[in-house]
CSV table of C-alpha atoms in Angstrom, one decimal:
chain,number,residue,atom,x,y,z
A,1,MET,CA,-15.9,-33.9,1.1
A,2,ASP,CA,-12.8,-33.3,-1.1
A,3,LEU,CA,-11.1,-30.4,-2.9
A,4,LYS,CA,-12.7,-31.2,-6.2
A,5,GLN,CA,-16.2,-30.9,-4.7
A,6,LEU,CA,-15.3,-27.6,-3.1
A,7,ASN,CA,-13.9,-26.3,-6.4
A,8,TYR,CA,-17.2,-27.3,-8.2
A,9,PHE,CA,-19.2,-25.6,-5.4
A,10,VAL,CA,-17.1,-22.4,-5.6
A,11,SER,CA,-17.5,-22.3,-9.4
A,12,VAL,CA,-21.3,-22.6,-9.2
A,13,VAL,CA,-21.4,-19.7,-6.7
A,14,ASP,CA,-19.0,-17.5,-8.6
A,15,HIS,CA,-20.9,-18.0,-11.9
A,16,MET,CA,-24.4,-18.0,-10.2
A,17,SER,CA,-25.3,-20.7,-12.7
A,18,PHE,CA,-24.9,-24.4,-12.9
A,19,SER,CA,-24.7,-24.3,-16.7
A,20,LYS,CA,-22.0,-21.6,-16.9
A,21,ALA,CA,-20.0,-23.3,-14.1
A,22,ALA,CA,-20.2,-26.7,-15.9
A,23,GLU,CA,-19.0,-25.0,-19.1
A,24,LYS,CA,-16.1,-23.4,-17.3
A,25,LEU,CA,-15.2,-26.7,-15.6
A,26,HIS,CA,-15.5,-28.6,-18.8
A,27,ILE,CA,-18.0,-31.1,-17.4
A,28,SER,CA,-21.6,-31.8,-18.1
A,29,GLN,CA,-24.3,-30.0,-16.1
A,30,PRO,CA,-25.8,-33.2,-14.8
A,31,SER,CA,-22.4,-34.3,-13.5
A,32,LEU,CA,-21.9,-31.0,-11.8
A,33,SER,CA,-25.4,-31.1,-10.2
A,34,ASN,CA,-24.7,-34.7,-8.9
A,35,ALA,CA,-21.4,-33.5,-7.5
A,36,ILE,CA,-23.1,-30.8,-5.5
A,37,LYS,CA,-25.8,-33.2,-4.3
A,38,ASN,CA,-23.1,-35.6,-3.2
A,39,LEU,CA,-21.4,-32.8,-1.3
A,40,GLU,CA,-24.7,-31.9,0.4
A,41,ARG,CA,-25.2,-35.6,1.3
A,42,ASP,CA,-21.7,-35.8,2.8
A,43,LEU,CA,-22.3,-32.6,4.8
A,44,GLY,CA,-25.8,-33.6,5.9
A,45,PHE,CA,-27.4,-30.3,5.0
A,46,GLN,CA,-28.4,-28.2,2.0
A,47,ILE,CA,-25.9,-25.5,0.8
A,48,ILE,CA,-27.7,-24.2,-2.3
A,49,GLU,CA,-31.4,-23.5,-2.6
A,50,ARG,CA,-32.6,-24.2,-6.1
A,51,ASN,CA,-35.7,-23.1,-7.9
A,52,THR,CA,-36.9,-22.7,-11.5
A,53,ARG,CA,-35.6,-19.1,-11.8
A,54,ASN,CA,-32.3,-19.0,-9.9
A,55,SER,CA,-30.2,-20.5,-7.1
A,56,ARG,CA,-28.9,-19.0,-3.9
A,57,LEU,CA,-26.7,-20.0,-0.9
A,58,THR,CA,-28.2,-21.2,2.3
A,59,GLU,CA,-26.7,-19.8,5.5
A,60,ALA,CA,-24.6,-23.0,5.8
A,61,GLY,CA,-23.6,-22.5,2.1
A,62,GLU,CA,-22.3,-19.0,2.8
A,63,VAL,CA,-20.1,-20.3,5.6
A,64,LEU,CA,-18.8,-23.1,3.5
A,65,TYR,CA,-18.1,-20.8,0.6
A,66,ASP,CA,-15.8,-18.5,2.7
A,67,ARG,CA,-13.9,-21.6,4.0
A,68,ALA,CA,-13.7,-23.2,0.6
A,69,ILE,CA,-12.2,-20.0,-1.0
A,70,HIS,CA,-9.5,-20.0,1.8
A,71,LEU,CA,-8.7,-23.7,1.4
A,72,LEU,CA,-8.5,-23.6,-2.4
A,73,SER,CA,-6.3,-20.5,-2.2
A,74,GLU,CA,-4.0,-22.3,0.2
A,75,MET,CA,-3.8,-25.3,-2.0
A,76,SER,CA,-2.9,-23.2,-5.0
A,77,ILE,CA,-0.1,-21.6,-3.0
A,78,VAL,CA,1.2,-25.1,-2.0
A,79,LYS,CA,1.2,-26.2,-5.6
A,80,LYS,CA,3.2,-23.1,-6.6
A,81,GLU,CA,5.7,-23.6,-3.8
A,82,MET,CA,6.2,-27.3,-4.8
A,83,GLU,CA,6.7,-26.3,-8.4
A,84,GLU,CA,9.4,-23.8,-7.3
A,85,VAL,CA,11.1,-26.5,-5.2
A,86,ARG,CA,11.4,-28.6,-8.3
A,87,LEU,CA,12.6,-25.8,-10.5
A,88,ILE,CA,15.9,-24.9,-8.8
A,89,GLY,CA,17.6,-22.9,-11.5
A,90,LYS,CA,14.8,-22.5,-14.0
A,91,GLY,CA,11.2,-21.4,-13.8
A,92,GLU,CA,9.7,-18.0,-13.5
A,93,LEU,CA,10.6,-15.0,-11.4
A,94,GLN,CA,7.8,-12.5,-10.9
A,95,ILE,CA,8.9,-9.0,-9.8
A,96,GLY,CA,6.6,-6.0,-9.1
A,97,MET,CA,8.1,-2.5,-9.3
A,98,ILE,CA,7.5,1.2,-9.3
A,99,GLU,CA,8.2,3.4,-12.3
A,100,SER,CA,11.4,5.0,-11.0
A,101,VAL,CA,13.4,1.8,-10.9
A,102,LYS,CA,13.4,1.3,-14.6
A,103,TYR,CA,16.9,2.7,-15.0
A,104,TRP,CA,18.7,0.6,-12.5
A,105,ILE,CA,16.8,-2.7,-12.5
A,106,PRO,CA,18.4,-3.8,-15.8
A,107,LYS,CA,21.8,-3.6,-14.1
A,108,VAL,CA,20.6,-6.0,-11.4
A,109,ILE,CA,19.0,-8.4,-13.9
A,110,SER,CA,22.2,-8.4,-16.0
A,111,ARG,CA,24.2,-9.6,-13.0
A,112,TYR,CA,21.5,-12.1,-12.0
A,113,ASN,CA,21.5,-13.6,-15.5
A,114,GLU,CA,25.1,-14.5,-15.2
A,115,HIS,CA,24.1,-17.3,-12.7
A,116,PHE,CA,20.4,-17.9,-13.6
A,117,SER,CA,20.1,-17.5,-17.3
A,118,GLY,CA,17.4,-20.2,-17.4
A,119,MET,CA,14.9,-18.1,-15.4
A,120,HIS,CA,12.0,-16.5,-17.2
A,121,ILE,CA,11.5,-13.0,-15.6
A,122,ARG,CA,8.2,-11.1,-15.5
A,123,LEU,CA,8.4,-7.5,-14.5
A,124,MET,CA,5.1,-5.7,-13.8
A,125,GLU,CA,4.1,-2.4,-12.3
A,126,VAL,CA,2.6,-2.6,-8.8
A,127,LEU,CA,1.9,0.9,-7.5
A,128,GLY,CA,-0.7,1.3,-4.8
A,129,GLY,CA,-0.1,0.1,-1.2
A,130,ASP,CA,-3.1,-2.3,-1.2
A,131,ASP,CA,-2.0,-3.6,-4.6
A,132,VAL,CA,1.5,-4.4,-3.1
A,133,LYS,CA,0.1,-6.3,-0.2
A,134,ASN,CA,-2.5,-8.2,-2.3
A,135,SER,CA,0.0,-9.1,-5.0
A,136,LEU,CA,2.4,-10.6,-2.5
A,137,ARG,CA,-0.2,-12.4,-0.4
A,138,LYS,CA,-1.8,-13.9,-3.5
A,139,TYR,CA,1.6,-15.1,-4.7
A,140,GLU,CA,1.2,-13.1,-7.9
A,141,THR,CA,4.7,-11.7,-7.3
A,142,HIS,CA,7.8,-13.1,-5.5
A,143,ALA,CA,9.0,-9.6,-4.5
A,144,ILE,CA,8.1,-6.0,-5.1
A,145,ILE,CA,10.2,-2.9,-5.2
A,146,THR,CA,8.1,-0.1,-3.8
A,147,ASN,CA,8.0,3.3,-2.1
A,148,GLN,CA,5.0,2.3,-0.1
A,149,GLN,CA,5.5,2.1,3.7
A,150,ILE,CA,4.4,-1.5,4.3
A,151,LYS,CA,4.1,-2.3,7.9
A,152,GLU,CA,2.6,-5.8,8.1
A,153,GLU,CA,3.7,-8.8,10.2
A,154,ASP,CA,3.8,-11.2,7.3
A,155,ILE,CA,5.7,-8.9,4.9
A,156,GLU,CA,9.4,-8.1,5.0
A,157,ALA,CA,10.3,-4.6,3.9
A,158,VAL,CA,14.0,-3.9,3.3
A,159,PRO,CA,15.0,-0.3,2.8
A,160,LEU,CA,17.2,0.0,-0.3
A,161,TYR,CA,17.8,3.8,-0.8
A,162,LYS,CA,16.4,7.2,-0.5
A,163,GLU,CA,15.6,9.5,-3.3
A,164,LYS,CA,14.4,13.1,-3.6
A,165,LEU,CA,11.2,14.3,-5.2
A,166,VAL,CA,12.3,17.1,-7.6
A,167,LEU,CA,10.2,19.8,-9.2
A,168,VAL,CA,9.6,19.6,-13.0
A,169,LEU,CA,8.3,22.5,-15.0
A,170,HIS,CA,8.4,23.7,-18.6
A,171,GLU,CA,11.4,25.6,-19.8
A,172,SER,CA,9.2,28.6,-20.6
A,173,HIS,CA,7.8,28.7,-17.0
A,174,LEU,CA,8.6,31.9,-15.1
A,175,MET,CA,10.4,29.9,-12.4
A,176,ALA,CA,12.5,27.9,-14.8
A,177,GLY,CA,15.5,30.1,-14.4
A,178,ARG,CA,15.3,30.4,-10.7
A,179,GLU,CA,18.1,29.0,-8.6
A,180,SER,CA,15.8,28.3,-5.6
A,181,ILE,CA,12.1,27.7,-5.2
A,182,THR,CA,10.0,27.2,-2.1
A,183,LEU,CA,6.9,25.1,-1.7
A,184,LYS,CA,4.9,28.2,-0.7
A,185,GLU,CA,5.7,29.8,-4.1
A,186,LEU,CA,4.1,26.8,-5.8
A,187,LYS,CA,0.8,27.3,-4.0
A,188,HIS,CA,-1.1,28.8,-6.9
A,189,GLU,CA,0.5,26.8,-9.7
A,190,GLN,CA,-1.5,24.2,-11.6
A,191,PHE,CA,-0.3,21.1,-9.8
A,192,ILE,CA,-0.1,17.5,-11.2
A,193,ILE,CA,-0.2,14.8,-8.5
A,194,SER,CA,-0.7,11.1,-8.1
A,195,THR,CA,-4.2,9.8,-7.4
A,196,GLU,CA,-5.3,8.8,-3.9
A,197,GLY,CA,-3.7,5.6,-2.6
A,198,PHE,CA,-0.2,6.4,-3.8
A,199,GLN,CA,2.6,7.0,-1.3
A,200,THR,CA,4.1,9.7,-3.5
A,201,ARG,CA,0.9,11.8,-3.2
A,202,GLU,CA,0.9,11.4,0.6
A,203,ASP,CA,4.6,12.4,0.8
A,204,ILE,CA,4.0,15.6,-1.3
A,205,LEU,CA,0.9,16.7,0.6
A,206,ARG,CA,2.7,16.1,3.9
A,207,ALA,CA,5.6,18.3,2.6
A,208,PHE,CA,3.3,21.1,1.7
A,209,ALA,CA,1.4,20.8,5.1
A,210,LEU,CA,4.7,21.0,7.0
A,211,ASP,CA,5.3,24.3,5.2
A,212,ASN,CA,1.9,25.5,6.2
A,213,THR,CA,0.6,25.5,2.6
A,214,ALA,CA,-1.2,23.3,0.1
A,215,PRO,CA,-0.9,22.8,-3.7
A,216,THR,CA,-3.7,23.7,-6.2
A,217,ILE,CA,-4.4,20.3,-7.7
A,218,LYS,CA,-5.4,20.5,-11.3
A,219,TYR,CA,-4.5,17.1,-12.6
A,220,GLU,CA,-4.5,13.6,-10.9
A,221,ILE,CA,-2.4,10.9,-12.6
A,222,GLU,CA,-1.3,7.3,-12.0
A,223,ARG,CA,1.9,7.3,-14.0
A,224,PHE,CA,4.8,9.8,-13.9
A,225,GLU,CA,5.0,9.4,-17.7
A,226,THR,CA,1.6,11.1,-17.9
A,227,ALA,CA,2.8,13.9,-15.6
A,228,LEU,CA,5.8,14.6,-17.7
A,229,SER,CA,3.6,14.7,-20.8
A,230,LEU,CA,1.5,17.3,-19.2
A,231,VAL,CA,4.5,19.3,-18.1
A,232,SER,CA,6.0,19.1,-21.6
A,233,GLU,CA,2.9,20.9,-22.9
A,234,ASN,CA,3.3,23.6,-20.1
A,235,LEU,CA,0.0,22.5,-18.6
A,236,GLY,CA,1.3,22.3,-15.0
A,237,ILE,CA,4.1,21.4,-12.7
A,238,ALA,CA,4.8,18.2,-10.8
A,239,LEU,CA,7.2,16.6,-8.2
A,240,ILE,CA,8.8,13.5,-9.6
A,241,PRO,CA,11.3,11.0,-8.1
A,242,GLU,CA,14.8,12.0,-9.2
A,243,ASN,CA,15.7,8.5,-10.5
A,244,TYR,CA,12.7,8.6,-12.9
A,245,LEU,CA,14.4,11.5,-14.7
A,246,GLN,CA,17.6,9.5,-15.5
A,247,GLY,CA,18.3,8.5,-19.1
A,248,PRO,CA,16.8,10.1,-22.2
A,249,HIS,CA,14.4,13.0,-21.5
A,250,ASP,CA,12.5,15.9,-23.0
A,251,PHE,CA,14.8,18.9,-23.0
A,252,SER,CA,11.8,21.2,-22.8
A,253,ILE,CA,11.4,20.1,-19.2
A,254,VAL,CA,13.5,21.6,-16.4
A,255,SER,CA,14.0,20.0,-13.0
A,256,LYS,CA,14.7,21.8,-9.8
A,257,VAL,CA,15.6,20.5,-6.3
A,258,ILE,CA,13.5,22.1,-3.6
A,259,ASP,CA,15.0,22.5,-0.2
A,260,SER,CA,12.7,20.4,1.9
A,261,SER,CA,13.7,17.3,3.9
A,262,ALA,CA,10.1,16.1,3.6
A,263,LEU,CA,10.5,15.7,-0.2
A,264,GLU,CA,12.4,12.5,0.1
A,265,ARG,CA,11.2,9.0,0.0
A,266,THR,CA,12.5,5.6,0.8
A,267,VAL,CA,12.4,2.7,-1.7
A,268,TYR,CA,11.9,-0.8,-0.3
A,269,LEU,CA,12.3,-4.4,-1.4
A,270,THR,CA,9.3,-6.3,-0.1
A,271,TYR,CA,8.5,-10.0,0.0
A,272,MET,CA,6.5,-12.5,2.2
A,273,LYS,CA,8.3,-13.5,5.3
A,274,ASP,CA,7.1,-17.1,5.5
A,275,ARG,CA,6.8,-17.9,1.8
A,276,TYR,CA,9.1,-20.6,0.5
A,277,LEU,CA,11.6,-19.0,-1.9
A,278,SER,CA,13.7,-21.2,-4.2
A,279,PRO,CA,17.5,-20.6,-4.4
A,280,ALA,CA,17.0,-18.8,-7.7
A,281,ILE,CA,14.5,-16.4,-6.3
A,282,LYS,CA,16.5,-15.8,-3.1
A,283,ALA,CA,19.5,-15.0,-5.3
A,284,PHE,CA,17.6,-12.3,-7.0
A,285,ILE,CA,16.6,-10.7,-3.7
A,286,THR,CA,20.2,-10.9,-2.6
A,287,GLU,CA,21.4,-9.3,-5.9
A,288,VAL,CA,19.0,-6.3,-5.4
A,289,GLU,CA,20.2,-5.8,-1.8
A,290,ASN,CA,23.8,-6.1,-2.6
A,291,PHE,CA,23.5,-3.7,-5.5
A,292,PHE,CA,22.7,-0.9,-3.1
A,293,LEU,CA,24.9,-2.1,-0.3
A,294,TYR,CA,27.9,-1.9,-2.6
A,295,LYS,CA,26.8,1.4,-4.2
A,296,ASP,CA,26.5,3.0,-0.8
A,297,ALA,CA,22.8,3.6,-1.4
A,298,SER,CA,23.4,5.5,-4.6
A,299,VAL,CA,22.1,4.8,-8.1
A,300,ASP,CA,24.4,5.3,-11.0
């Protein structure tokens, strides 16, 4: 039994078809069938039951499939790590991030490029907590900047800074001219909030609960950009991370700070504890950490 045989076996199971798997693997169907038969001969038992209409896994095949998926995943990770060992100052840096970092992350990249100009950098949004963990564990990203409270033994979570969640509302809103607003006063407003699974939603609902009240949720969104678009049409109000509001903005939108210690979140830098990180990737992580260390946890 070898990795090629396991890869063929997994492909057959995933496609539920010898012909489709053979096409995907770029081999002939007879060659694929023979490879599976040779694997069964090496194992000493049948792993796929075949008939004229379809094929299905035997009990032993189900066990082997689970193990094969794990082994192939580990081998893929080893290949990626070895490639990164070879590419000391070049290669690809894959960084996941939340929306509100878009105004300071270019400053970090600018400093990083002074020493590692040969690196190709991929920036992608990774928002939900499960997405953060899966992305890191599958080696889809080297590091992720997130507001999710990740507490896992295999994931390092370094706190970078704290930021407030501020109220945004249309300039024509009755509360737009108020100096102070409480959460209880927002109870009956048409509220825009992140969908379930996002830490921002949990933080907001917890803040309301601590004030013995709850928002009237009208809209559920995945991106703050959408929330601001709704607010700009005076369709509702929202609580948005203060750093997201930096830079060019719609002047029809007014922001207000609400006096609530619960409306504050921590932003973390997360990465796998035991993953091999090349010097170029370690340098980026250090650059992010130092940016906030030297800025005294503030964003300019």
